[in-house]
Short mmCIF file of C-alpha atoms in Angstrom, two decimals:
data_model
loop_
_atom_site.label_atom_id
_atom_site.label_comp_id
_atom_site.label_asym_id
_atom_site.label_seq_id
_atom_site.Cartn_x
_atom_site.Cartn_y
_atom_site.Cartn_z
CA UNK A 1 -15.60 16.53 5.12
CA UNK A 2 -15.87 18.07 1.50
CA UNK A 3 -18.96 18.62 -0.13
CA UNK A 4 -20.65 16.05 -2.27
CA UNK A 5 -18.86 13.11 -0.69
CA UNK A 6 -21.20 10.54 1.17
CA UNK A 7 -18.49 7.98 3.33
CA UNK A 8 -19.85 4.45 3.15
CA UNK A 9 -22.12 2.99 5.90
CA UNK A 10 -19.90 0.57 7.30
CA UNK A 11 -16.18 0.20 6.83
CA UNK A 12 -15.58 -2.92 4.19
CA UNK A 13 -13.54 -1.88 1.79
CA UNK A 14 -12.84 -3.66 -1.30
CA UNK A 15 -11.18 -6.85 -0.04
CA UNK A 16 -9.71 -9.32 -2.70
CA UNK A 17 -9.25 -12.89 -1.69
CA UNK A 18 -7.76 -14.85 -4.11
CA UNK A 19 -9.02 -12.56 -6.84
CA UNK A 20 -12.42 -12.58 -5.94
CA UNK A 21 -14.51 -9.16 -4.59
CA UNK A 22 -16.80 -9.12 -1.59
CA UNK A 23 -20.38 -9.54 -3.28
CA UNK A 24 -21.56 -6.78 -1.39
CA UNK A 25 -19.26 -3.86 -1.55
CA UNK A 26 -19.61 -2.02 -4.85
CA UNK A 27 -16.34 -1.39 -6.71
CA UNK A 28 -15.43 2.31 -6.55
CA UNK A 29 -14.69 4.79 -10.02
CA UNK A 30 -11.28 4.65 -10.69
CA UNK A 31 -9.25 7.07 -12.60
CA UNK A 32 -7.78 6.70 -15.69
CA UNK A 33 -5.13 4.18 -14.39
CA UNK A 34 -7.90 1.59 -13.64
CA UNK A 35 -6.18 -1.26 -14.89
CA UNK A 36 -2.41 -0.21 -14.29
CA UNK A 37 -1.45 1.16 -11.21
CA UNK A 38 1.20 1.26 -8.51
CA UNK A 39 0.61 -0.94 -5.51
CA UNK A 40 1.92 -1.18 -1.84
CA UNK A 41 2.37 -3.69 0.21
CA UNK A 42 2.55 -4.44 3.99
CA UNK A 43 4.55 -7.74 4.78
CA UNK A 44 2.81 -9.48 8.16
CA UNK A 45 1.90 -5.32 9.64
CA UNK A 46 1.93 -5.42 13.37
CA UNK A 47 0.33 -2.34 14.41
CA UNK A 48 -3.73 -2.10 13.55
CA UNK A 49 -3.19 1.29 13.36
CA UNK A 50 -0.66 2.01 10.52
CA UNK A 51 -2.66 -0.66 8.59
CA UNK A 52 -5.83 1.87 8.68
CA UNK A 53 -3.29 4.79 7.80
CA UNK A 54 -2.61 2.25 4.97
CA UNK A 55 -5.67 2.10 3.66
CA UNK A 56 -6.48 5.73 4.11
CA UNK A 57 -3.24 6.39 1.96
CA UNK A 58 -3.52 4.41 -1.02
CA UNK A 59 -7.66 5.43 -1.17
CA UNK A 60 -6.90 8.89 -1.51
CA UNK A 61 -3.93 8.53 -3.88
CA UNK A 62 -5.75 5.56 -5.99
CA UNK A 63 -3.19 3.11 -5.06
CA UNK A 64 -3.85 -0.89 -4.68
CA UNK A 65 -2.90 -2.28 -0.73
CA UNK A 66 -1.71 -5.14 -0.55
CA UNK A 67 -1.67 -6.82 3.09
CA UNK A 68 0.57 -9.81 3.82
CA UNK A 69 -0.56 -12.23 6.32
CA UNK A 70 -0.18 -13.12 9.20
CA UNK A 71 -0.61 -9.72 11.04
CA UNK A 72 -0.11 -9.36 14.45
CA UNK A 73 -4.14 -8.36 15.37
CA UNK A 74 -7.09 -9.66 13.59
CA UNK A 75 -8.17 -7.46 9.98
CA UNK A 76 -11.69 -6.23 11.51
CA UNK A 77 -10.02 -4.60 14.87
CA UNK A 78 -12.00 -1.13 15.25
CA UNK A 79 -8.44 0.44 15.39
CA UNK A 80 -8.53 -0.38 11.59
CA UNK A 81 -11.59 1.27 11.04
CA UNK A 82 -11.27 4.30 13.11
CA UNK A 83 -7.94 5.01 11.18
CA UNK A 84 -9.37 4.36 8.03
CA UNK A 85 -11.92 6.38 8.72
CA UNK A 86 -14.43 6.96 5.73
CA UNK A 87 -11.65 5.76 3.13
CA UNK A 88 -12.04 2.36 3.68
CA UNK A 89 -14.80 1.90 0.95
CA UNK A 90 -12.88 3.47 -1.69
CA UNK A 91 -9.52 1.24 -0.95
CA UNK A 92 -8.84 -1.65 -3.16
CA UNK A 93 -7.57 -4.25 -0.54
CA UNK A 94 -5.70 -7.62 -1.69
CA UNK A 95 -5.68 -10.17 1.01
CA UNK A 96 -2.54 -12.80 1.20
CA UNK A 97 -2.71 -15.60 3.07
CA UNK A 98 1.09 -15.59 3.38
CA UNK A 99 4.33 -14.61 1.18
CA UNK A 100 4.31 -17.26 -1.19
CA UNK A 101 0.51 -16.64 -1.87
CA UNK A 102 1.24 -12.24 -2.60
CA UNK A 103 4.94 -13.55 -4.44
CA UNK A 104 2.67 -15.53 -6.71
CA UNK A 105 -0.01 -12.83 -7.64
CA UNK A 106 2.63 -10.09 -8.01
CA UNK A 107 4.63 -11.95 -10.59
CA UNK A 108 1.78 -12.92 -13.15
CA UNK A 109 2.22 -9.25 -13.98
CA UNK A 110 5.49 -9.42 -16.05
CA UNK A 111 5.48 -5.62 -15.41
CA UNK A 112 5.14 -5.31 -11.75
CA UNK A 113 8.62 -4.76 -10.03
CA UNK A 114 9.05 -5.94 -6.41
CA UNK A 115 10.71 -2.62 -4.76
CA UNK A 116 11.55 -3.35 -0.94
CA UNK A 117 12.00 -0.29 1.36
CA UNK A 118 14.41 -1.56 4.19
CA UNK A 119 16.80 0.13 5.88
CA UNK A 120 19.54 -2.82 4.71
CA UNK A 121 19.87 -1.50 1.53
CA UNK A 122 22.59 0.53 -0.44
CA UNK A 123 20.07 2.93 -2.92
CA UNK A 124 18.57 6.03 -1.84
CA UNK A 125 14.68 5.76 -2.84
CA UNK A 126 15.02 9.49 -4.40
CA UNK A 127 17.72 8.77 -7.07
CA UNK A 128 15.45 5.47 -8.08
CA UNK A 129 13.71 5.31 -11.65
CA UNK A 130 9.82 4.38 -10.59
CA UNK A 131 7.27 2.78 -13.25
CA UNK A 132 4.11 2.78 -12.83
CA UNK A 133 2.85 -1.22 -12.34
CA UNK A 134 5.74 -0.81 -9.56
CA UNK A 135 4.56 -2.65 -5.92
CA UNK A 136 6.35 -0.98 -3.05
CA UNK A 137 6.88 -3.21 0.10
CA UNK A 138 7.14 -2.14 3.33
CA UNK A 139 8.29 -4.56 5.78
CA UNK A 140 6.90 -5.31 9.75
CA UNK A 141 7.26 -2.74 11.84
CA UNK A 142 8.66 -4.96 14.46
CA UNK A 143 11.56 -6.57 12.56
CA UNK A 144 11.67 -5.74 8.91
CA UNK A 145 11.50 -8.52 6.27
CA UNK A 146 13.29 -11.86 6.62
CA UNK A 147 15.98 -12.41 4.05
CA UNK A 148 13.75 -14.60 2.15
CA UNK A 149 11.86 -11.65 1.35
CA UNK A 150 14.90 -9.58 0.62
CA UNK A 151 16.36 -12.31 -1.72
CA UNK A 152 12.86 -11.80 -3.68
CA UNK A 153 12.65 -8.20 -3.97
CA UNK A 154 13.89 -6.57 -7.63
CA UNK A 155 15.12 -3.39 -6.32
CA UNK A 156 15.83 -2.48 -2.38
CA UNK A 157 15.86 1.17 -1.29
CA UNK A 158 16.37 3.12 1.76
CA UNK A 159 15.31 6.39 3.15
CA UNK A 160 18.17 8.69 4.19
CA UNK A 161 17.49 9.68 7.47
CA UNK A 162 19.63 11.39 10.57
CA UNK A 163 22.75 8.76 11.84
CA UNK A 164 20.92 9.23 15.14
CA UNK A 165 17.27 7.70 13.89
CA UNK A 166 16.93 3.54 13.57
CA UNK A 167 13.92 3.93 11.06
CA UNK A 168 10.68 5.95 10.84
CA UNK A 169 6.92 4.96 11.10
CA UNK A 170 6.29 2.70 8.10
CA UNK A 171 3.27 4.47 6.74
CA UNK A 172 5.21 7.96 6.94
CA UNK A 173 8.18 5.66 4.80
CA UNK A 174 5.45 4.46 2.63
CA UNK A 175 4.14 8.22 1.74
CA UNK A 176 7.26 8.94 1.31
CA UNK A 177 7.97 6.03 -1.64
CA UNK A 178 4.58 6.83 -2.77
CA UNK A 179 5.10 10.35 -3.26
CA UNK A 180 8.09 9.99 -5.03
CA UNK A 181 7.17 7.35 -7.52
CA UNK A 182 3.69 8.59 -8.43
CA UNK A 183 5.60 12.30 -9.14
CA UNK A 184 8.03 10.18 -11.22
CA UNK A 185 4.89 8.23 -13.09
CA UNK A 186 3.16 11.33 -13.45
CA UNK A 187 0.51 8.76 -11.47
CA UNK A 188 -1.27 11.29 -8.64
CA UNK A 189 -5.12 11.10 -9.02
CA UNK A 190 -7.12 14.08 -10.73
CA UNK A 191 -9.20 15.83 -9.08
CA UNK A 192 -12.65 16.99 -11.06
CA UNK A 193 -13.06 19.89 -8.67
CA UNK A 194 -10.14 20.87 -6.22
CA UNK A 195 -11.75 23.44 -3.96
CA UNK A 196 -14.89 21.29 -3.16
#
């Protein structure tokens, strides 16, 4: 663990429901992009633990997480927090009750752009032009998104991969899209001191 940071005492996180912060968590410092930044989402995750990789992810690279209900395990299974290990206090968590209830929030920000990673689309992530308020959805790990979803994204975009793969592990496709856009957005955190 580096020097100088103290993980929280229990794993909480910063969940949002319906707008509203947990009372008792306090909100962490953001970075300069405190009031415009890139978001992911997870539409109905199955697996506990890529939803703790999730949240490890977008803490360290100052992302929003955005989870889509209904999962497929309850939110405060201890595979969560063991993945998220001492990140979880630093994430900021949005909680959906379902689609309709995320596809609302996302689009009273004229900027946000839905961008749907799927393996049914016809763009290559890497030759796609990323903005910053941009929310990148990852679909179930199961099955995807249904075509609901798909008819609601703005922009769909695969990951090339080897003829002789089906997919790869959500959270890797999500760093992946993450990496890409916040190089793009000139959007990766600072840090104060890097060999700390």
């Amino acid at each position: 663990m580096r020097r100088g940071f103290k993980p929280p005492k229990r794993f909480a996180g910063h969940f949002l429901d319906n707008n509203a912060v947990v009372p008792d968590v306090p909100l962490p410092h953001r970075s300069r992009r405190e009031s415009v930044f890139m978001r992911l989402a997870l539409y109905q995750p199955d697996i506990p633990q890529n939803l703790g990789a999730a949240i490890r992810l977008t803490a360290a690279l100052e992302v929003g997480l955005d989870i889509i209900e209904p999962c497929g395990f309850p939110l405060n299974d201890k595979a969560i927090r063991r993945a998220a290990m001492d990140y979880g206090g630093c994430a900021i968590v949005s909680h959906h009750a379902g689609w309709g209830d995320f596809l609302t929030s996302i689009r009273a920000n004229p900027a946000a752009r839905l961008i749907l990673f799927t393996t049914r689309a016809a763009s290559p992530y890497c030759d796609f032009a990323f903005l910053p308020q941009d929310v990148l959805l990852m679909g179930r790990e199961s099955a995807g998104v249904p075509d609901e979803v798909h008819a609601h994204a703005d922009h769909r975009l695969f990951i090339p991969i080897s003829a002789r793969a089906r997919s790869i592990n959500v959270i890797a496709a999500a760093a992946m899209g993450l990496g890409e856009a916040l190089r793009q957005t000139s959007g990766f955190p600072h840090r104060l001191n890097p060999t700390a």
